GROMACS .gro file of C-alpha atoms in nm:
model
  279
    1PRO     CA    1  -0.660   0.243  -1.634
    2VAL     CA    2  -0.724  -0.129  -1.684
    3GLU     CA    3  -0.954  -0.073  -1.982
    4GLU     CA    4  -0.685   0.130  -2.160
    5MET     CA    5  -0.429  -0.147  -2.110
    6ALA     CA    6  -0.687  -0.399  -2.228
    7GLY     CA    7  -0.724  -0.198  -2.548
    8VAL     CA    8  -0.348  -0.212  -2.608
    9ILE     CA    9  -0.347  -0.588  -2.550
   10SER     CA   10  -0.642  -0.642  -2.780
   11LYS     CA   11  -0.465  -0.453  -3.058
   12ALA     CA   12  -0.142  -0.650  -3.002
   13GLU     CA   13  -0.328  -0.980  -3.012
   14SER     CA   14  -0.493  -0.894  -3.341
   15GLU     CA   15  -0.162  -0.783  -3.496
   16TRP     CA   16   0.069  -1.054  -3.358
   17GLY     CA   17  -0.171  -1.341  -3.306
   18TYR     CA   18  -0.055  -1.407  -2.948
   19LYS     CA   19  -0.281  -1.459  -2.648
   20ILE     CA   20  -0.167  -1.205  -2.387
   21GLY     CA   21  -0.279  -1.219  -2.025
   22LEU     CA   22  -0.353  -0.909  -1.817
   23HIS     CA   23  -0.298  -0.928  -1.440
   24VAL     CA   24  -0.459  -0.666  -1.217
   25ASP     CA   25  -0.272  -0.593  -0.893
   26CYS     CA   26  -0.569  -0.515  -0.673
   27CYS     CA   27  -0.389  -0.605  -0.350
   28LEU     CA   28  -0.460  -0.272  -0.180
   29GLY     CA   29  -0.811  -0.192  -0.301
   30GLY     CA   30  -0.939  -0.539  -0.381
   31PHE     CA   31  -1.182  -0.538  -0.090
   32LEU     CA   32  -1.271  -0.171  -0.126
   33ALA     CA   33  -1.321  -0.091  -0.495
   34PRO     CA   34  -1.592  -0.356  -0.562
   35PHE     CA   35  -1.808  -0.213  -0.284
   36VAL     CA   36  -1.742   0.150  -0.378
   37ARG     CA   37  -1.870   0.069  -0.726
   38LEU     CA   38  -2.204  -0.015  -0.567
   39ILE     CA   39  -2.233   0.329  -0.405
   40GLN     CA   40  -2.418   0.569  -0.636
   41GLU     CA   41  -2.211   0.876  -0.547
   42TYR     CA   42  -1.890   0.725  -0.686
   43GLU     CA   43  -1.804   0.614  -1.037
   44LEU     CA   44  -1.507   0.385  -1.086
   45PRO     CA   45  -1.374   0.252  -1.416
   46LYS     CA   46  -1.391  -0.120  -1.481
   47PHE     CA   47  -1.096  -0.314  -1.342
   48ASP     CA   48  -1.217  -0.671  -1.290
   49PHE     CA   49  -1.321  -0.974  -1.497
   50SER     CA   50  -1.591  -0.764  -1.664
   51VAL     CA   51  -1.298  -0.653  -1.884
   52PRO     CA   52  -1.252  -0.955  -2.118
   53GLN     CA   53  -0.871  -0.920  -2.137
   54VAL     CA   54  -0.823  -0.949  -1.758
   55THR     CA   55  -0.698  -1.299  -1.680
   56SER     CA   56  -0.601  -1.274  -1.311
   57ILE     CA   57  -0.652  -1.049  -1.008
   58SER     CA   58  -0.470  -1.039  -0.674
   59ALA     CA   59  -0.635  -0.897  -0.362
   60ASP     CA   60  -0.503  -0.885  -0.005
   61THR     CA   61  -0.760  -0.991   0.251
   62HIS     CA   62  -0.551  -0.847   0.535
   63LYS     CA   63  -0.596  -0.489   0.412
   64TYR     CA   64  -0.952  -0.375   0.341
   65GLY     CA   65  -1.071  -0.730   0.400
   66TYR     CA   66  -0.979  -0.674   0.769
   67SER     CA   67  -0.846  -1.026   0.819
   68PRO     CA   68  -0.521  -1.118   1.003
   69LYS     CA   69  -0.203  -1.033   0.813
   70GLY     CA   70  -0.052  -1.312   0.608
   71THR     CA   71  -0.340  -1.398   0.375
   72SER     CA   72  -0.420  -1.296   0.020
   73VAL     CA   73  -0.630  -1.407  -0.275
   74LEU     CA   74  -0.528  -1.483  -0.633
   75MET     CA   75  -0.817  -1.520  -0.877
   76PHE     CA   76  -0.819  -1.643  -1.236
   77SER     CA   77  -1.067  -1.587  -1.515
   78SER     CA   78  -1.088  -1.960  -1.585
   79ASN     CA   79  -1.017  -2.298  -1.426
   80LYS     CA   80  -0.777  -2.371  -1.712
   81LEU     CA   81  -0.554  -2.079  -1.618
   82ARG     CA   82  -0.569  -2.163  -1.249
   83ARG     CA   83  -0.429  -2.512  -1.313
   84TYR     CA   84  -0.098  -2.358  -1.426
   85MET     CA   85  -0.045  -2.248  -1.067
   86TYR     CA   86  -0.061  -2.602  -0.926
   87PHE     CA   87   0.246  -2.802  -0.833
   88THR     CA   88   0.239  -3.182  -0.843
   89ALA     CA   89   0.505  -3.449  -0.784
   90PRO     CA   90   0.338  -3.782  -0.870
   91LYS     CA   91   0.666  -3.983  -0.849
   92TRP     CA   92   0.792  -3.850  -0.515
   93THR     CA   93   0.910  -4.131  -0.285
   94GLY     CA   94   0.712  -3.977  -0.002
   95GLY     CA   95   0.389  -4.033  -0.192
   96ILE     CA   96   0.184  -3.838  -0.442
   97TYR     CA   97   0.232  -3.469  -0.366
   98ALA     CA   98   0.002  -3.195  -0.492
   99THR     CA   99  -0.037  -2.836  -0.374
  100PRO     CA  100  -0.233  -2.538  -0.514
  101SER     CA  101   0.085  -2.329  -0.531
  102MET     CA  102   0.464  -2.352  -0.502
  103SER     CA  103   0.454  -2.227  -0.143
  104GLY     CA  104   0.358  -2.571  -0.013
  105SER     CA  105   0.240  -2.572   0.347
  106ARG     CA  106   0.022  -2.281   0.450
  107PRO     CA  107  -0.111  -2.177   0.793
  108GLY     CA  108  -0.463  -2.314   0.824
  109GLY     CA  109  -0.532  -2.095   1.127
  110LEU     CA  110  -0.489  -1.776   0.925
  111ILE     CA  111  -0.716  -1.906   0.651
  112ALA     CA  112  -0.985  -1.996   0.906
  113ALA     CA  113  -0.951  -1.655   1.074
  114THR     CA  114  -0.986  -1.484   0.735
  115TRP     CA  115  -1.301  -1.680   0.657
  116GLY     CA  116  -1.444  -1.595   1.000
  117THR     CA  117  -1.366  -1.225   0.953
  118MET     CA  118  -1.535  -1.212   0.614
  119MET     CA  119  -1.842  -1.393   0.745
  120HIS     CA  120  -1.858  -1.148   1.035
  121MET     CA  121  -1.826  -0.842   0.810
  122GLY     CA  122  -2.069  -0.961   0.547
  123MET     CA  123  -2.189  -0.753   0.255
  124GLU     CA  124  -2.340  -0.490   0.484
  125GLY     CA  125  -2.023  -0.454   0.690
  126TYR     CA  126  -1.801  -0.405   0.387
  127MET     CA  127  -2.045  -0.158   0.233
  128ASN     CA  128  -2.064   0.050   0.553
  129ALA     CA  129  -1.685   0.052   0.592
  130SER     CA  130  -1.631   0.147   0.227
  131ARG     CA  131  -1.880   0.432   0.249
  132ALA     CA  132  -1.716   0.573   0.564
  133ILE     CA  133  -1.367   0.548   0.412
  134MET     CA  134  -1.470   0.728   0.093
  135GLU     CA  135  -1.641   1.005   0.290
  136THR     CA  136  -1.319   1.062   0.485
  137ALA     CA  137  -1.101   1.057   0.172
  138THR     CA  138  -1.332   1.305  -0.002
  139ILE     CA  139  -1.315   1.551   0.290
  140ILE     CA  140  -0.935   1.528   0.292
  141LYS     CA  141  -0.906   1.577  -0.086
  142LYS     CA  142  -1.128   1.883  -0.084
  143GLY     CA  143  -0.971   2.029   0.230
  144VAL     CA  144  -0.606   1.987   0.128
  145SER     CA  145  -0.672   2.135  -0.217
  146LYS     CA  146  -0.770   2.462  -0.044
  147ILE     CA  147  -0.448   2.489   0.161
  148GLN     CA  148  -0.197   2.733   0.014
  149GLY     CA  149   0.134   2.562  -0.061
  150LEU     CA  150  -0.013   2.210  -0.090
  151GLU     CA  151  -0.155   2.019  -0.384
  152VAL     CA  152  -0.345   1.691  -0.412
  153MET     CA  153  -0.168   1.477  -0.670
  154GLY     CA  154  -0.385   1.371  -0.960
  155SER     CA  155  -0.751   1.283  -0.906
  156PRO     CA  156  -0.763   1.005  -0.644
  157GLU     CA  157  -1.059   0.777  -0.705
  158LEU     CA  158  -1.033   0.566  -0.391
  159SER     CA  159  -0.878   0.592  -0.046
  160VAL     CA  160  -0.516   0.697  -0.106
  161VAL     CA  161  -0.455   1.072  -0.121
  162GLY     CA  162  -0.114   1.192  -0.240
  163ILE     CA  163   0.002   1.538  -0.132
  164ARG     CA  164   0.295   1.750  -0.249
  165SER     CA  165   0.427   2.099  -0.195
  166THR     CA  166   0.387   2.377  -0.450
  167ASN     CA  167   0.594   2.619  -0.240
  168PRO     CA  168   0.975   2.593  -0.287
  169ASP     CA  169   1.020   2.702   0.074
  170LEU     CA  170   0.789   2.429   0.206
  171ASN     CA  171   0.957   2.090   0.254
  172ILE     CA  172   0.684   1.828   0.217
  173TYR     CA  173   0.883   1.578   0.425
  174ALA     CA  174   0.897   1.832   0.705
  175VAL     CA  175   0.519   1.863   0.684
  176GLY     CA  176   0.499   1.486   0.726
  177ALA     CA  177   0.724   1.505   1.031
  178ALA     CA  178   0.516   1.788   1.174
  179MET     CA  179   0.204   1.575   1.137
  180GLY     CA  180   0.368   1.322   1.368
  181HIS     CA  181   0.504   1.351   1.722
  182ASP     CA  182   0.753   1.625   1.622
  183GLY     CA  183   0.462   1.858   1.567
  184GLY     CA  184   0.251   1.734   1.855
  185HIS     CA  185   0.021   1.527   1.633
  186GLU     CA  186  -0.032   1.154   1.591
  187TRP     CA  187  -0.052   1.097   1.215
  188GLU     CA  188   0.180   0.842   1.053
  189LEU     CA  189   0.208   0.948   0.690
  190ASN     CA  190   0.408   0.766   0.422
  191MET     CA  191   0.702   0.959   0.277
  192LEU     CA  192   0.737   0.908  -0.099
  193GLN     CA  193   0.987   1.018  -0.361
  194ASN     CA  194   1.022   1.094  -0.734
  195PRO     CA  195   0.855   1.338  -0.693
  196PRO     CA  196   0.883   1.432  -0.323
  197CYS     CA  197   0.543   1.385  -0.163
  198LEU     CA  198   0.355   1.204   0.109
  199HIS     CA  199   0.025   1.023   0.122
  200ILE     CA  200  -0.245   0.909   0.358
  201CYS     CA  201  -0.414   0.577   0.302
  202CYS     CA  202  -0.761   0.624   0.452
  203THR     CA  203  -0.894   0.321   0.637
  204TYR     CA  204  -1.191   0.253   0.861
  205ILE     CA  205  -0.990   0.371   1.162
  206HIS     CA  206  -0.994   0.721   1.007
  207LYS     CA  207  -1.375   0.732   1.007
  208GLY     CA  208  -1.489   1.084   1.100
  209LEU     CA  209  -1.134   1.220   1.120
  210GLY     CA  210  -1.130   1.401   0.785
  211PRO     CA  211  -1.186   1.751   0.929
  212LYS     CA  212  -0.922   1.688   1.199
  213PHE     CA  213  -0.666   1.586   0.935
  214VAL     CA  214  -0.730   1.896   0.724
  215LYS     CA  215  -0.704   2.124   1.026
  216GLU     CA  216  -0.381   1.968   1.152
  217ILE     CA  217  -0.204   1.955   0.818
  218GLN     CA  218  -0.278   2.326   0.774
  219GLU     CA  219  -0.130   2.388   1.118
  220SER     CA  220   0.171   2.174   1.023
  221VAL     CA  221   0.235   2.381   0.709
  222GLN     CA  222   0.244   2.697   0.918
  223ASP     CA  223   0.465   2.526   1.178
  224VAL     CA  224   0.720   2.415   0.917
  225LEU     CA  225   0.740   2.755   0.751
  226ALA     CA  226   0.799   2.916   1.090
  227ASN     CA  227   1.053   2.657   1.213
  228LYS     CA  228   1.257   2.544   0.909
  229GLU     CA  229   1.577   2.477   1.105
  230LYS     CA  230   1.398   2.258   1.357
  231TYR     CA  231   1.259   2.026   1.091
  232ALA     CA  232   1.578   2.024   0.884
  233LYS     CA  233   1.737   1.829   1.172
  234ASN     CA  234   1.468   1.560   1.165
  235SER     CA  235   1.627   1.227   1.066
  236THR     CA  236   1.357   1.127   0.817
  237VAL     CA  237   1.359   1.469   0.652
  238ALA     CA  238   1.740   1.458   0.631
  239ILE     CA  239   1.744   1.109   0.479
  240TYR     CA  240   1.494   1.194   0.206
  241GLY     CA  241   1.675   1.519   0.141
  242THR     CA  242   2.000   1.326   0.093
  243THR     CA  243   1.849   1.094  -0.169
  244LYS     CA  244   1.810   1.392  -0.401
  245VAL     CA  245   2.186   1.441  -0.433
  246VAL     CA  246   2.328   1.092  -0.366
  247PRO     CA  247   2.348   0.838  -0.652
  248PRO     CA  248   2.077   0.566  -0.640
  249SER     CA  249   2.346   0.295  -0.621
  250MET     CA  250   2.478   0.442  -0.295
  251VAL     CA  251   2.129   0.473  -0.150
  252GLY     CA  252   2.069   0.108  -0.239
  253GLU     CA  253   2.393   0.002  -0.069
  254LEU     CA  254   2.303   0.198   0.245
  255SER     CA  255   1.963   0.028   0.246
  256LYS     CA  256   2.132  -0.313   0.234
  257SER     CA  257   2.359  -0.212   0.522
  258PHE     CA  258   2.052  -0.119   0.725
  259ILE     CA  259   1.905  -0.465   0.664
  260ASP     CA  260   2.241  -0.620   0.759
  261ALA     CA  261   2.216  -0.441   1.093
  262LEU     CA  262   1.869  -0.590   1.151
  263PHE     CA  263   2.010  -0.941   1.115
  264LYS     CA  264   2.319  -0.882   1.329
  265LEU     CA  265   2.316  -1.086   1.648
  266PRO     CA  266   2.446  -0.941   1.975
  267GLU     CA  267   2.769  -1.092   2.099
  268ARG     CA  268   2.748  -1.334   2.390
  269ALA     CA  269   2.801  -1.192   2.734
  270GLN     CA  270   3.101  -1.421   2.781
  271ALA     CA  271   3.270  -1.287   2.468
  272ASP     CA  272   3.215  -0.932   2.592
  273GLU     CA  273   3.376  -1.017   2.924
  274GLU     CA  274   3.676  -1.174   2.751
  275LYS     CA  275   3.729  -0.860   2.549
  276LYS     CA  276   3.722  -0.651   2.865
  277ASP     CA  277   3.982  -0.879   3.022
  278GLY     CA  278   4.204  -0.855   2.715
  279LYS     CA  279   4.182  -1.227   2.634
   0.00000   0.00000   0.00000
């Protein structure tokens, strides 16, 4: 609710006399929401620079902008604010150095590919994609809300639909596993916590698949209720079940250990041979 936050900021400014900026993290829906607002069937609240208190907006071009991953956009409400992002080193011995941000060198190829993608999509392409995505999300919201034991969380206004269980005997993580290969399906749903739930982020690749999703998640609910022991052994279900009873500090430490394992290099073949020989 950007307008609600803007109201709080406006009141604080009048009481304290400070100028307070409001950043809108529009990284996920930045290239979806503006086009959805142009479709008559959908009404979205204001979230952009049309709200006077908004001073900056971030939007990822590699998501609903459909460009290669590794690019994003940061917009400011004025040139004056944008200048605070610049980095300059006028006395550097290597010459006068100036860059738009602290990151320094950036891949020009990705920027060119992003520009090419956006030119290819055009206004019509983004409008068509946005319309198809919203149609799919609407079908899923309406369909899931009719399934006994499941509930759509809140009132999703865009493409992300959160789902949780209202049946104590129905493990929502198990439903997520059943929607994948364990249940003979091909959906990759995100497992979430606090509260336990899962969500689907509808994209253009889901065009026309709304009815299929509703049908298969209903089948998955029935599958989980009939095969509780099978899904209790699923690693993902077990991990998320453990986080309910293990202290957050321990979960955090285990997460760090997992990352440590990703960085661990395999020992050289010669070292392995020496160990075998007892050297």
